[in-house]
XYZ file of C-alpha atoms in Angstrom:
757
model
C 7.535 65.006 6.566
C 3.999 65.274 8.254
C 2.408 61.889 7.979
C -0.671 63.026 8.365
C -0.526 64.529 4.681
C 0.086 61.096 3.346
C -2.876 59.054 5.068
C -6.086 58.316 4.508
C -7.807 56.902 7.258
C -11.217 55.273 8.955
C -11.361 54.800 13.023
C -15.477 54.709 12.918
C -17.616 52.106 11.060
C -20.994 52.285 12.714
C -22.664 54.469 10.116
C -23.402 51.614 7.111
C -25.036 54.236 4.982
C -21.213 55.455 4.245
C -19.791 52.045 3.457
C -20.584 52.875 -0.383
C -18.305 56.387 -0.026
C -15.601 54.544 2.058
C -15.547 51.791 -0.479
C -14.632 53.974 -3.272
C -12.542 56.240 -1.479
C -10.140 53.256 -0.259
C -9.715 51.996 -3.886
C -6.544 50.561 -4.805
C -5.212 49.439 -8.174
C -2.316 49.610 -10.819
C -3.979 50.941 -13.570
C -5.121 47.563 -15.069
C -6.437 45.936 -11.954
C -8.820 47.734 -9.859
C -10.508 46.771 -6.348
C -13.187 48.823 -4.134
C -12.342 48.994 -0.315
C -15.677 46.481 0.700
C -13.838 43.819 2.695
C -14.868 40.948 4.665
C -14.459 42.711 8.189
C -17.131 45.200 7.323
C -20.386 43.431 7.594
C -22.267 44.830 4.447
C -21.078 46.568 1.040
C -23.070 48.851 -1.079
C -20.917 47.903 -4.276
C -18.393 44.581 -4.000
C -16.061 45.653 -6.790
C -12.550 44.054 -8.885
C -12.335 45.372 -12.016
C -9.501 45.158 -14.772
C -9.039 47.840 -17.123
C -11.013 47.134 -20.425
C -12.883 44.015 -19.267
C -16.475 44.579 -20.226
C -19.880 42.834 -21.449
C -21.563 43.977 -24.593
C -24.822 43.822 -25.769
C -27.834 45.368 -28.227
C -28.986 48.480 -27.055
C -33.064 48.488 -26.987
C -33.942 51.669 -28.637
C -37.689 52.685 -28.444
C -37.414 54.188 -31.898
C -33.812 53.691 -33.802
C -32.452 55.704 -36.877
C -29.592 54.894 -39.189
C -26.461 55.511 -37.140
C -27.423 54.880 -33.402
C -24.896 53.484 -31.221
C -25.409 49.480 -31.893
C -24.316 48.062 -28.505
C -23.799 49.099 -24.444
C -20.594 48.486 -22.653
C -20.632 48.239 -19.192
C -17.523 47.116 -16.797
C -18.438 44.003 -14.928
C -17.109 42.601 -11.379
C -14.708 40.249 -11.024
C -14.802 37.411 -8.671
C -14.166 38.393 -5.040
C -10.069 37.472 -3.885
C -10.844 39.381 -0.682
C -12.884 36.752 0.974
C -11.191 34.803 3.755
C -13.058 33.378 6.967
C -11.475 32.072 10.157
C -13.117 29.484 12.365
C -11.275 28.977 15.914
C -12.344 25.438 17.316
C -16.024 25.660 15.296
C -16.579 29.191 16.243
C -16.485 31.988 13.038
C -14.750 34.800 14.009
C -16.251 37.437 12.310
C -19.829 35.909 12.621
C -20.669 38.436 15.392
C -18.648 41.160 13.397
C -16.336 43.852 14.750
C -16.651 46.549 17.389
C -16.406 49.505 15.290
C -14.147 50.984 18.058
C -11.402 48.364 17.563
C -11.417 48.427 13.635
C -9.149 50.399 11.726
C -7.669 51.173 8.395
C -5.723 53.613 6.287
C -4.420 54.394 2.821
C -0.836 55.094 2.693
C -0.731 57.132 -0.376
C 3.445 57.486 -0.282
C 3.669 53.619 -0.101
C 0.860 53.012 -1.781
C -0.792 50.329 0.320
C -3.687 49.870 2.371
C -3.426 48.370 6.420
C -6.041 47.043 8.652
C -5.648 46.778 12.676
C -8.532 44.545 14.464
C -9.466 43.206 17.677
C -12.184 40.676 18.510
C -13.559 38.394 20.938
C -15.218 34.813 19.519
C -18.214 33.543 21.491
C -16.467 32.084 24.526
C -15.062 35.370 25.183
C -11.356 34.594 23.970
C -9.473 37.767 22.661
C -7.640 37.735 19.105
C -5.674 40.615 17.679
C -5.024 40.903 13.901
C -3.378 42.870 11.063
C -3.586 42.972 6.919
C -1.511 44.511 4.641
C -3.092 44.986 1.071
C -1.292 45.490 -2.030
C -1.467 45.728 -5.673
C 2.351 46.140 -6.914
C 2.795 48.062 -9.963
C 5.361 46.205 -11.132
C 2.971 43.408 -11.714
C 0.198 43.007 -14.277
C -2.794 41.542 -12.309
C -1.942 40.561 -8.946
C -3.147 41.593 -5.473
C -1.646 40.111 -2.404
C -3.271 40.332 1.141
C -1.316 39.285 4.044
C -3.298 38.423 7.263
C -1.245 38.525 10.816
C -3.969 36.814 13.666
C -2.567 36.003 16.997
C -4.937 33.718 18.841
C -5.015 32.595 22.400
C -3.269 29.722 23.920
C -6.700 28.101 24.353
C -7.478 27.865 20.898
C -6.727 24.088 19.583
C -7.687 24.523 16.049
C -7.864 27.022 13.596
C -9.272 26.653 10.396
C -8.673 29.346 7.220
C -10.698 29.506 4.465
C -9.481 31.430 1.437
C -12.167 31.750 -1.853
C -12.631 33.740 -4.863
C -16.274 33.723 -5.455
C -18.105 35.665 -8.530
C -20.531 38.028 -7.825
C -23.924 38.097 -8.576
C -24.795 41.211 -10.975
C -27.760 42.673 -10.406
C -29.792 45.182 -13.095
C -31.582 48.032 -11.898
C -33.720 50.694 -13.141
C -32.788 54.282 -13.149
C -32.950 57.620 -14.576
C -29.843 58.345 -13.957
C -27.449 58.032 -17.126
C -24.307 58.048 -14.651
C -25.700 54.791 -13.567
C -25.549 51.560 -14.874
C -28.960 49.765 -15.058
C -29.251 47.464 -18.150
C -26.971 44.699 -17.432
C -28.336 42.170 -15.085
C -25.058 39.551 -15.482
C -27.010 37.069 -17.156
C -24.876 36.887 -20.088
C -21.998 36.580 -17.667
C -20.946 32.451 -17.484
C -18.051 30.818 -15.027
C -16.560 27.677 -15.303
C -14.038 25.871 -13.099
C -10.551 25.103 -15.079
C -8.118 22.774 -13.660
C -4.098 22.686 -13.591
C -1.364 20.727 -12.572
C -0.560 23.365 -9.661
C -3.580 25.696 -9.481
C -7.392 25.736 -9.949
C -8.508 28.665 -12.361
C -12.079 30.294 -12.402
C -12.803 31.646 -15.669
C -15.934 34.402 -16.317
C -16.912 34.612 -19.842
C -18.619 37.585 -21.223
C -20.611 36.344 -24.076
C -21.634 39.272 -25.541
C -17.916 41.042 -26.004
C -16.559 37.675 -26.513
C -14.222 38.506 -23.658
C -13.031 35.749 -20.825
C -10.979 36.631 -16.917
C -9.636 34.257 -15.283
C -8.212 34.399 -11.427
C -6.342 32.148 -9.251
C -4.782 31.919 -6.144
C -2.040 30.926 -4.064
C -2.048 30.542 -0.406
C 0.925 30.223 2.038
C 0.475 30.091 5.780
C 2.756 30.444 8.726
C 2.436 29.706 11.885
C 0.459 26.419 11.912
C 1.308 22.980 13.089
C -0.051 20.007 12.262
C -1.299 21.748 8.384
C -4.075 20.240 6.291
C -4.830 21.515 3.219
C -8.235 20.810 1.146
C -9.133 22.223 -2.366
C -12.564 22.560 -2.842
C -12.963 24.764 -5.769
C -16.028 23.845 -8.049
C -18.061 25.571 -10.525
C -19.172 28.514 -8.231
C -15.587 29.562 -7.196
C -12.207 28.767 -6.001
C -12.001 27.645 -2.570
C -9.102 26.376 -0.522
C -9.594 25.209 3.495
C -6.603 25.240 5.655
C -6.204 23.932 8.871
C -3.913 23.400 12.158
C -3.031 24.225 15.356
C -1.578 28.004 16.128
C 1.638 28.247 17.585
C 1.792 32.077 18.131
C 1.004 34.295 15.330
C -0.635 32.930 12.210
C 0.320 34.715 9.134
C -1.702 33.949 5.551
C -0.132 35.228 2.440
C -2.924 35.274 0.167
C -2.140 35.707 -3.826
C -4.847 36.382 -6.555
C -3.834 37.095 -9.826
C -6.306 38.081 -12.502
C -5.620 38.419 -16.630
C -8.196 38.343 -19.438
C -8.429 38.071 -23.490
C -10.525 36.616 -26.313
C -12.656 33.893 -25.519
C -11.433 31.947 -28.318
C -7.307 32.695 -27.421
C -7.519 31.605 -24.015
C -3.686 29.683 -24.209
C -1.410 32.828 -23.529
C -3.669 34.418 -20.962
C -3.968 31.530 -18.677
C -0.129 30.817 -19.582
C 0.414 34.479 -18.814
C -1.777 34.501 -15.692
C 0.132 31.462 -14.044
C 3.389 32.689 -14.744
C 2.764 35.813 -12.933
C 0.820 34.286 -9.749
C 3.743 31.186 -9.695
C 6.383 33.959 -9.583
C 4.904 36.601 -7.322
C 3.621 33.899 -4.932
C 7.137 32.431 -3.790
C 7.928 35.937 -3.093
C 6.992 37.149 0.662
C 5.358 40.311 1.310
C 8.072 42.179 2.368
C 9.848 41.420 -0.880
C 6.495 42.775 -2.987
C 6.562 45.604 -0.659
C 10.230 46.864 -1.176
C 9.980 46.948 -5.150
C 6.119 48.363 -4.937
C 8.271 51.006 -2.902
C 10.742 52.045 -4.864
C 8.138 52.465 -7.886
C 6.116 54.600 -5.517
C 9.001 56.900 -4.609
C 9.788 57.236 -8.271
C 6.475 58.748 -8.982
C 6.160 60.953 -5.484
C 9.622 61.966 -6.873
C 8.236 63.236 -10.286
C 5.090 63.693 -9.590
C 4.841 65.562 -5.486
C 2.936 68.857 -5.248
C 4.033 70.272 -2.136
C 1.580 72.319 -0.423
C 2.536 74.788 2.868
C 0.106 76.448 4.700
C -3.221 74.066 4.154
C -2.846 70.604 5.187
C -6.234 69.850 3.964
C -5.279 70.824 0.743
C -2.212 68.954 0.833
C -3.812 65.693 1.282
C -6.280 66.014 -1.154
C -3.888 66.342 -3.763
C -1.594 63.757 -3.247
C -5.098 61.288 -3.041
C -6.060 62.483 -6.406
C -2.657 62.390 -7.939
C -2.286 58.561 -6.278
C -5.609 57.711 -7.319
C -4.607 58.985 -11.207
C -1.774 56.609 -11.337
C -4.128 53.857 -10.113
C -6.476 54.367 -12.697
C -4.602 54.836 -15.541
C -3.977 52.341 -17.791
C 0.076 51.700 -18.834
C -0.197 48.812 -21.412
C -1.368 50.975 -24.693
C -4.589 49.107 -24.598
C -6.826 51.102 -22.654
C -6.939 54.420 -20.867
C -8.733 55.869 -17.990
C -12.228 55.635 -17.130
C -14.483 58.208 -15.729
C -14.645 56.521 -12.356
C -10.907 55.211 -12.734
C -11.108 51.490 -11.659
C -13.022 52.365 -8.265
C -16.923 51.428 -9.268
C -19.547 50.804 -12.535
C -20.365 54.442 -12.656
C -20.336 55.845 -16.054
C -19.967 52.165 -16.961
C -16.146 52.170 -17.309
C -16.450 54.403 -20.228
C -13.468 56.496 -21.664
C -14.707 59.786 -22.312
C -12.999 63.263 -23.257
C -11.868 63.684 -19.543
C -9.051 61.358 -20.543
C -7.234 63.819 -22.972
C -8.324 66.730 -21.423
C -8.113 66.571 -17.838
C -6.092 64.129 -16.759
C -3.309 63.783 -19.931
C -1.731 66.938 -18.958
C -0.758 65.653 -15.352
C 1.025 62.703 -17.020
C 2.562 64.802 -19.989
C 4.504 66.741 -17.282
C 5.088 64.162 -14.474
C 5.241 60.581 -15.977
C 4.689 60.950 -19.990
C 5.028 57.356 -19.747
C 2.032 56.926 -18.664
C 0.508 59.718 -21.204
C 2.318 57.758 -24.077
C 0.382 54.727 -23.249
C -2.858 56.538 -22.958
C -2.377 58.227 -26.243
C -1.415 54.566 -27.801
C -4.646 53.569 -26.910
C -6.361 56.091 -28.796
C -4.192 55.291 -31.855
C -5.356 51.525 -31.475
C -8.960 52.343 -32.160
C -8.147 54.513 -35.207
C -9.885 51.855 -37.336
C -12.903 51.787 -35.687
C -12.997 55.323 -35.468
C -12.576 55.821 -39.178
C -15.307 53.041 -39.229
C -17.792 55.109 -37.125
C -17.072 58.678 -39.500
C -18.063 56.169 -42.361
C -21.187 55.319 -41.019
C -21.992 59.080 -40.200
C -20.995 59.798 -43.488
C -17.799 61.700 -42.858
C -14.672 61.501 -44.276
C -11.184 61.189 -42.072
C -12.206 59.628 -38.444
C -14.736 60.243 -35.591
C -13.757 59.152 -32.098
C -16.774 57.546 -30.177
C -18.124 59.703 -27.325
C -17.931 56.826 -24.548
C -16.222 53.626 -24.964
C -14.120 51.126 -23.785
C -13.306 48.865 -26.649
C -13.393 51.801 -30.151
C -17.128 51.650 -30.993
C -19.344 54.054 -29.883
C -21.574 53.160 -26.786
C -23.087 56.533 -26.545
C -27.243 56.021 -26.930
C -28.337 59.343 -26.235
C -26.489 61.435 -29.553
C -27.408 65.023 -28.740
C -24.883 64.704 -25.839
C -23.158 61.368 -27.127
C -21.939 61.496 -30.764
C -22.845 65.356 -31.416
C -20.126 65.964 -28.899
C -17.991 66.060 -31.899
C -15.019 68.345 -30.154
C -13.929 64.498 -28.846
C -12.016 64.765 -32.111
C -9.564 67.638 -31.502
C -9.555 66.845 -27.288
C -7.629 63.764 -28.200
C -5.823 65.335 -31.455
C -4.762 68.316 -29.248
C -3.638 65.761 -26.248
C -1.398 64.048 -28.379
C 0.317 67.335 -30.202
C 0.789 68.659 -26.785
C 2.609 65.363 -25.550
C 4.834 65.772 -28.502
C 5.540 69.609 -27.772
C 6.006 69.409 -24.112
C 8.113 66.517 -24.144
C 9.474 66.698 -27.832
C 9.207 62.601 -28.503
C 7.380 62.615 -31.988
C 7.570 58.818 -32.568
C 4.001 58.753 -31.838
C 3.911 59.650 -35.533
C 5.503 56.696 -36.924
C 3.348 54.215 -34.829
C -0.060 55.378 -36.006
C -0.064 59.100 -34.395
C 0.238 60.527 -38.063
C -3.226 58.831 -38.946
C -4.539 60.383 -35.934
C -3.892 63.653 -36.883
C -4.725 63.714 -40.525
C -7.584 61.499 -40.287
C -9.069 64.012 -37.306
C -8.227 67.196 -39.792
C -9.857 65.634 -42.687
C -13.257 64.977 -40.646
C -13.619 68.979 -39.912
C -12.600 69.688 -43.119
C -15.686 67.424 -44.108
C -17.933 68.666 -41.241
C -17.969 72.284 -41.697
C -19.773 74.384 -44.473
C -18.404 77.855 -45.936
C -21.048 80.265 -45.089
C -20.473 83.695 -46.509
C -20.209 86.873 -44.221
C -19.053 84.176 -41.766
C -16.745 81.742 -42.312
C -16.364 78.146 -42.046
C -18.962 77.128 -39.636
C -19.863 74.093 -37.816
C -23.510 73.136 -37.434
C -25.525 70.822 -35.179
C -22.895 69.883 -32.855
C -22.442 70.070 -29.025
C -20.044 71.371 -26.779
C -19.202 70.703 -23.634
C -22.026 72.297 -21.843
C -24.799 69.367 -22.044
C -27.137 71.299 -20.976
C -26.919 72.901 -24.512
C -27.341 70.161 -27.117
C -27.451 70.414 -31.151
C -26.329 73.734 -31.936
C -24.562 75.687 -34.447
C -21.002 77.145 -34.173
C -20.282 76.048 -30.701
C -17.319 78.295 -29.311
C -15.244 75.390 -27.892
C -16.114 73.320 -30.672
C -14.842 75.796 -33.419
C -11.930 76.842 -31.431
C -10.442 73.698 -31.481
C -10.896 72.458 -34.345
C -9.079 75.170 -35.557
C -6.111 73.756 -33.199
C -6.362 70.752 -34.251
C -6.304 71.885 -37.984
C -3.176 73.874 -37.468
C -1.404 71.363 -35.160
C -1.800 68.441 -37.676
C -0.827 70.657 -40.592
C 2.295 72.051 -38.455
C 2.999 68.349 -37.289
C 2.600 66.296 -40.076
C 5.045 68.478 -42.828
C 6.395 66.070 -45.222
C 4.165 63.418 -44.114
C 1.082 63.668 -45.965
C 0.459 65.538 -49.843
C 1.637 69.515 -49.514
C -1.408 70.511 -51.002
C -3.789 68.785 -48.632
C -1.987 70.023 -45.378
C -1.876 73.445 -46.653
C -5.444 73.247 -46.872
C -5.971 72.342 -43.483
C -4.338 75.852 -42.783
C -6.210 77.620 -45.130
C -9.608 76.066 -43.437
C -8.311 76.492 -39.900
C -7.959 80.410 -40.918
C -11.470 80.411 -42.139
C -13.037 78.536 -38.385
C -16.295 81.367 -37.626
C -15.582 82.615 -34.866
C -17.233 85.536 -33.060
C -14.899 88.900 -32.776
C -14.514 90.361 -29.402
C -17.285 92.703 -28.042
C -20.081 92.273 -25.352
C -20.036 88.605 -24.618
C -18.499 85.644 -26.484
C -21.752 83.848 -27.886
C -21.879 80.097 -26.523
C -22.833 79.307 -29.799
C -25.446 81.046 -32.184
C -28.643 80.905 -30.470
C -27.550 80.508 -26.780
C -27.554 84.424 -26.151
C -30.907 84.837 -27.903
C -32.861 81.951 -24.826
C -33.925 83.145 -21.789
C -32.549 82.246 -18.612
C -33.039 79.686 -16.295
C -35.143 80.809 -13.370
C -32.807 80.060 -10.632
C -34.638 81.913 -8.134
C -37.654 79.475 -8.136
C -35.711 76.326 -8.893
C -35.039 74.546 -5.531
C -31.836 73.280 -4.266
C -33.428 69.848 -4.150
C -34.070 70.503 -8.142
C -30.511 69.726 -8.905
C -29.010 68.877 -10.549
C -31.295 69.239 -13.280
C -30.510 66.577 -15.877
C -32.607 64.320 -12.847
C -35.426 66.799 -12.493
C -36.440 68.081 -16.074
C -36.895 66.663 -19.419
C -33.590 67.559 -21.907
C -36.082 70.262 -24.509
C -37.101 72.480 -21.012
C -33.397 72.412 -20.268
C -31.988 72.974 -24.219
C -34.660 76.044 -24.178
C -33.102 77.805 -21.723
C -29.891 79.935 -20.914
C -28.038 77.430 -18.716
C -24.893 75.778 -18.404
C -24.025 72.229 -16.403
C -20.524 73.190 -16.837
C -18.060 75.657 -18.643
C -18.084 76.022 -21.777
C -17.143 79.269 -23.508
C -15.216 79.599 -20.006
C -13.301 76.361 -20.747
C -12.653 77.794 -23.670
C -10.690 80.470 -22.875
C -9.303 78.270 -19.629
C -7.302 76.157 -22.219
C -6.821 78.693 -24.590
C -5.661 81.955 -22.736
C -3.964 84.018 -25.343
C -7.042 83.802 -27.472
C -9.023 86.782 -25.730
C -8.009 89.622 -24.613
C -8.316 90.385 -20.514
C -11.502 92.570 -21.357
C -13.103 89.859 -23.206
C -12.431 87.186 -21.015
C -13.883 88.849 -17.682
C -17.098 89.673 -19.988
C -17.205 86.138 -20.615
C -16.709 85.290 -17.069
C -19.240 87.765 -15.212
C -21.912 86.897 -17.520
C -21.542 82.936 -18.165
C -21.179 82.631 -14.439
C -23.936 83.698 -13.659
C -26.364 80.752 -15.257
C -23.900 78.251 -14.686
C -25.427 75.050 -12.378
C -21.837 73.313 -11.198
C -23.963 70.170 -11.730
C -20.737 69.007 -13.278
C -17.674 68.273 -11.341
C -15.809 68.928 -14.627
C -16.715 72.293 -14.004
C -14.417 73.588 -11.074
C -11.245 73.933 -12.625
C -12.378 75.630 -15.821
C -13.774 78.424 -13.607
C -11.272 78.421 -11.135
C -8.476 78.920 -13.653
C -10.306 81.645 -15.390
C -11.435 83.408 -11.767
C -7.504 83.309 -10.869
C -6.548 84.852 -13.959
C -9.263 87.754 -13.695
C -8.565 88.573 -10.116
C -11.301 87.019 -7.941
C -9.035 85.524 -5.302
C -12.114 84.150 -3.261
C -14.193 82.724 -6.057
C -10.812 81.089 -7.646
C -10.270 79.517 -4.235
C -13.561 78.515 -3.666
C -13.500 76.484 -7.104
C -9.838 75.023 -6.491
C -11.584 73.151 -3.256
C -14.244 72.078 -5.012
C -12.162 70.541 -7.617
C -9.689 69.395 -5.197
C -11.708 67.784 -2.208
C -14.666 66.424 -4.479
C -14.000 62.817 -3.611
C -12.677 62.941 -0.448
C -15.576 65.423 1.157
C -18.038 63.492 -1.445
C -18.873 66.866 -2.155
C -21.812 66.256 -5.098
C -22.746 63.245 -2.177
C -22.696 60.784 -5.151
C -18.676 59.106 -4.462
C -20.218 56.441 -3.582
C -20.758 55.609 -7.355
C -17.355 56.006 -8.072
C -14.465 58.280 -7.948
C -14.181 61.469 -9.581
C -11.284 61.443 -12.373
C -11.356 64.518 -14.454
C -11.796 66.683 -11.111
C -8.974 64.817 -9.682
C -7.159 65.829 -13.040
C -8.749 69.194 -12.759
C -6.752 69.594 -9.248
C -3.645 69.395 -11.031
C -4.754 71.874 -14.231
C -5.871 74.747 -11.940
C -2.334 74.557 -10.384
C -0.287 74.523 -13.441
C -2.555 76.501 -15.773
C -4.132 78.848 -13.011
C -1.236 79.333 -10.053
C 1.473 78.786 -12.031
C 0.156 80.683 -15.398
C 1.416 78.394 -17.691
C 0.868 78.107 -21.359
C 2.100 75.868 -23.754
C 2.942 76.875 -27.337
C 4.775 74.593 -29.965
C 8.751 74.586 -28.670
C 8.050 77.335 -25.680
C 6.384 77.479 -22.436
C 5.635 80.977 -20.659
C 4.407 80.846 -16.509
C 3.348 83.772 -15.259
C 3.004 82.824 -11.640
C 0.943 83.699 -8.662
C -0.244 82.251 -5.363
C -3.358 82.456 -3.554
C -3.636 84.489 -0.716
C -4.344 81.501 1.893
C -1.119 79.530 0.975
C 2.418 80.139 1.869
C 4.047 78.126 -0.866
C 3.375 75.594 -3.625
C 6.484 73.715 -5.028
C 6.703 70.667 -7.739
C 8.397 69.900 -10.972
C 7.548 69.410 -14.227
C 9.479 67.806 -17.210
C 9.456 70.312 -20.455
C 11.460 68.711 -22.953
C 14.387 67.058 -22.034
C 14.856 69.239 -19.097
C 12.698 68.694 -15.383
C 12.320 72.107 -14.085
C 11.297 72.575 -10.480
C 9.284 75.561 -9.381
C 8.672 77.213 -5.643
C 6.230 79.596 -5.565
C 5.894 81.755 -2.550
C 3.642 85.014 -2.229
C 6.372 87.469 -3.259
C 8.664 85.299 -5.275
C 9.268 82.490 -7.554
C 12.528 80.291 -7.640
C 12.962 78.208 -10.766
C 15.610 75.097 -10.925
C 16.656 73.192 -13.446
C 17.016 69.622 -12.135
C 18.236 67.946 -14.990
C 18.882 69.209 -18.497
C 19.308 72.768 -19.750
C 15.610 74.510 -18.956
C 14.463 77.600 -21.811
C 11.002 79.264 -20.635
C 9.532 82.204 -20.036
C 8.817 84.235 -17.029
C 6.198 86.891 -17.447
C 7.707 87.386 -21.050
C 11.475 87.415 -20.564
C 13.420 84.376 -21.715
C 15.066 82.340 -18.957
C 17.626 79.940 -19.936
C 18.721 77.570 -17.093
C 21.448 75.094 -17.492
C 21.417 72.066 -15.080
C 21.430 72.524 -11.524
C 20.894 76.297 -12.090
C 18.582 78.278 -10.464
C 16.969 81.675 -10.570
C 14.167 83.890 -8.583
C 11.923 86.781 -9.410
C 9.693 88.913 -7.418
C 6.422 88.441 -8.443
C 4.638 91.261 -9.762
C 1.463 92.474 -7.032
C -2.207 91.270 -7.734
C -4.821 93.178 -7.013
C -7.942 90.999 -5.784
C -11.527 91.578 -7.292
C -14.837 90.264 -5.313
C -16.983 88.584 -7.241
C -20.697 89.062 -7.069
C -23.392 86.369 -7.847
C -26.595 87.669 -8.961
C -29.045 84.965 -8.214
C -29.263 81.797 -5.572
C -26.030 79.787 -5.290
C -26.886 76.426 -6.766
């Protein structure tokens, strides 16, 4: 095993301008609790952050001019009290007051084990030298617990060592910004803290007055290696503080356990009881014992999820990093999902978007379906709110929010928010894909039937039949947010059709038969332009003047930060793939000739301002033989975060791009297309790689695939696997394998006729 392909490391801490980037990259979490990589050893932090998936504050959106049906309240994830804080004093001298030499400070994030390790050396003002190690662990088999293990060796001359272990609330400060990706309106004034006393532990409570939620935290400190131990609890309304004092005997070990939980402020009893029970249970275990259970979880995850890349170590490391962060970010409690930034920062305010189902859900469906099921259960849980939202907008059925935490729409800008009705089909098709790939239709009995029926009824109500055209959808916005409020967005229409067909297929004998048949008829009537020429993104897109790329300076990207929306909407310019996204997700919908015409055209007017776009463009480029361009896009979506390609990782990671790196492998390189009950592979390997190997869960089987330049091997690891390889039906019983030659591919060079953005 090449250990370098499992390790994210940092040894140079001299450039403080990179602190925000590193804080995001070294994020740790377990789907419920997330910690940014700031730490006391680093003198300054760009954004301290400890977050709970689903804990937020809310308040009225301030509009200069408000109209009926606008979103009422903003929602934003808020940082919890920081439990990372530990201070040491040796004979009255603060050990970290002078900072640390960057040459003696090192940390690594071990992706295989799922833990962060620090090492350091320092000397105090008397010249005495100390060595230390730290391990940080957020066990996946716990809910809201983090363990910090400090080991520090003090010289014999040190008589008294004082440890100050605290949990301190962070001051939230609002900032004015024109960047819609950043939080700017919340100053923390509606958050209040209080100290709660328990016979065993002190607790700190953080109350979010607007959302009616309260978060609670407590800690347990256990020390070994100090003689004459004295412990004082000095917790108060400003936070939790425990002071531990004694004489060091060789290496001193501090095992600090911090536990978090949250819930409705008016029902705190069960929340606090659950927190304390978990804290007491975990605190009695050594870090080594916790690591053993955690490693077992991680071993199973990597067994199901690892993608082995031979021929590019950088690609291997970034892919593993991406998959690891997806695991850390996705809620597994059926009450949360995965935010655009995961649990790595407050960017996009902790909201769930279409990213969750379109980009991330496929990874979990094919590798860890239990996580996918949980994500879908969250969407099912907010169906009542979606039904209410649809009624508010005078629609039948349900309408999911474009961005949300608790199920209510919180997007203040409706042209690029509420108007993105395709969110309904993104979610519905995610549910349909889960059922088709796993064979588990039990979600239909747990509210999934209402989700599918509600989205189908919505589409039937939203559209209008136009003579000579068909069933049309007016005043909608597709994935491309540089084009808004248009008629017949191709992506939206195609997804609506598939939504209706999936609902009709999966809800047979579950809804009124006449209504079910009406969905099929409506699906068949939906307007989609015939092949020939370029598939229009919408009814008016091809009529517009093209954006003047030649006279747009590189500093003017992303355009959304430098031009009024109307100036952008009036031009042929894309923030991200739209028609190309549709043909990446539904490659059988159009002929290869049509897809090539579309790609060649839209590639010339797509800015790549969005991190969501690269995987869709890469999948299409690979299918069309544009090998070099496809490889470029693969590297873009693959390295978006680890190499900070968009220059904004300091605000948080890009979970959609991370999911996109896996999507490009299965839909691009493996050529996987799933239809109800059937799986079709058309594999081919990029020229720059020697092999890719992974395993996918297909219904009740697990299929291992080893793709090389000229050959592909399929092996059924468990169950009987049935699939198609380039149109040939294959059946493999358990432990059976079969290999095939790969048809030759002709690589074509793509020419961009405008300045590269």
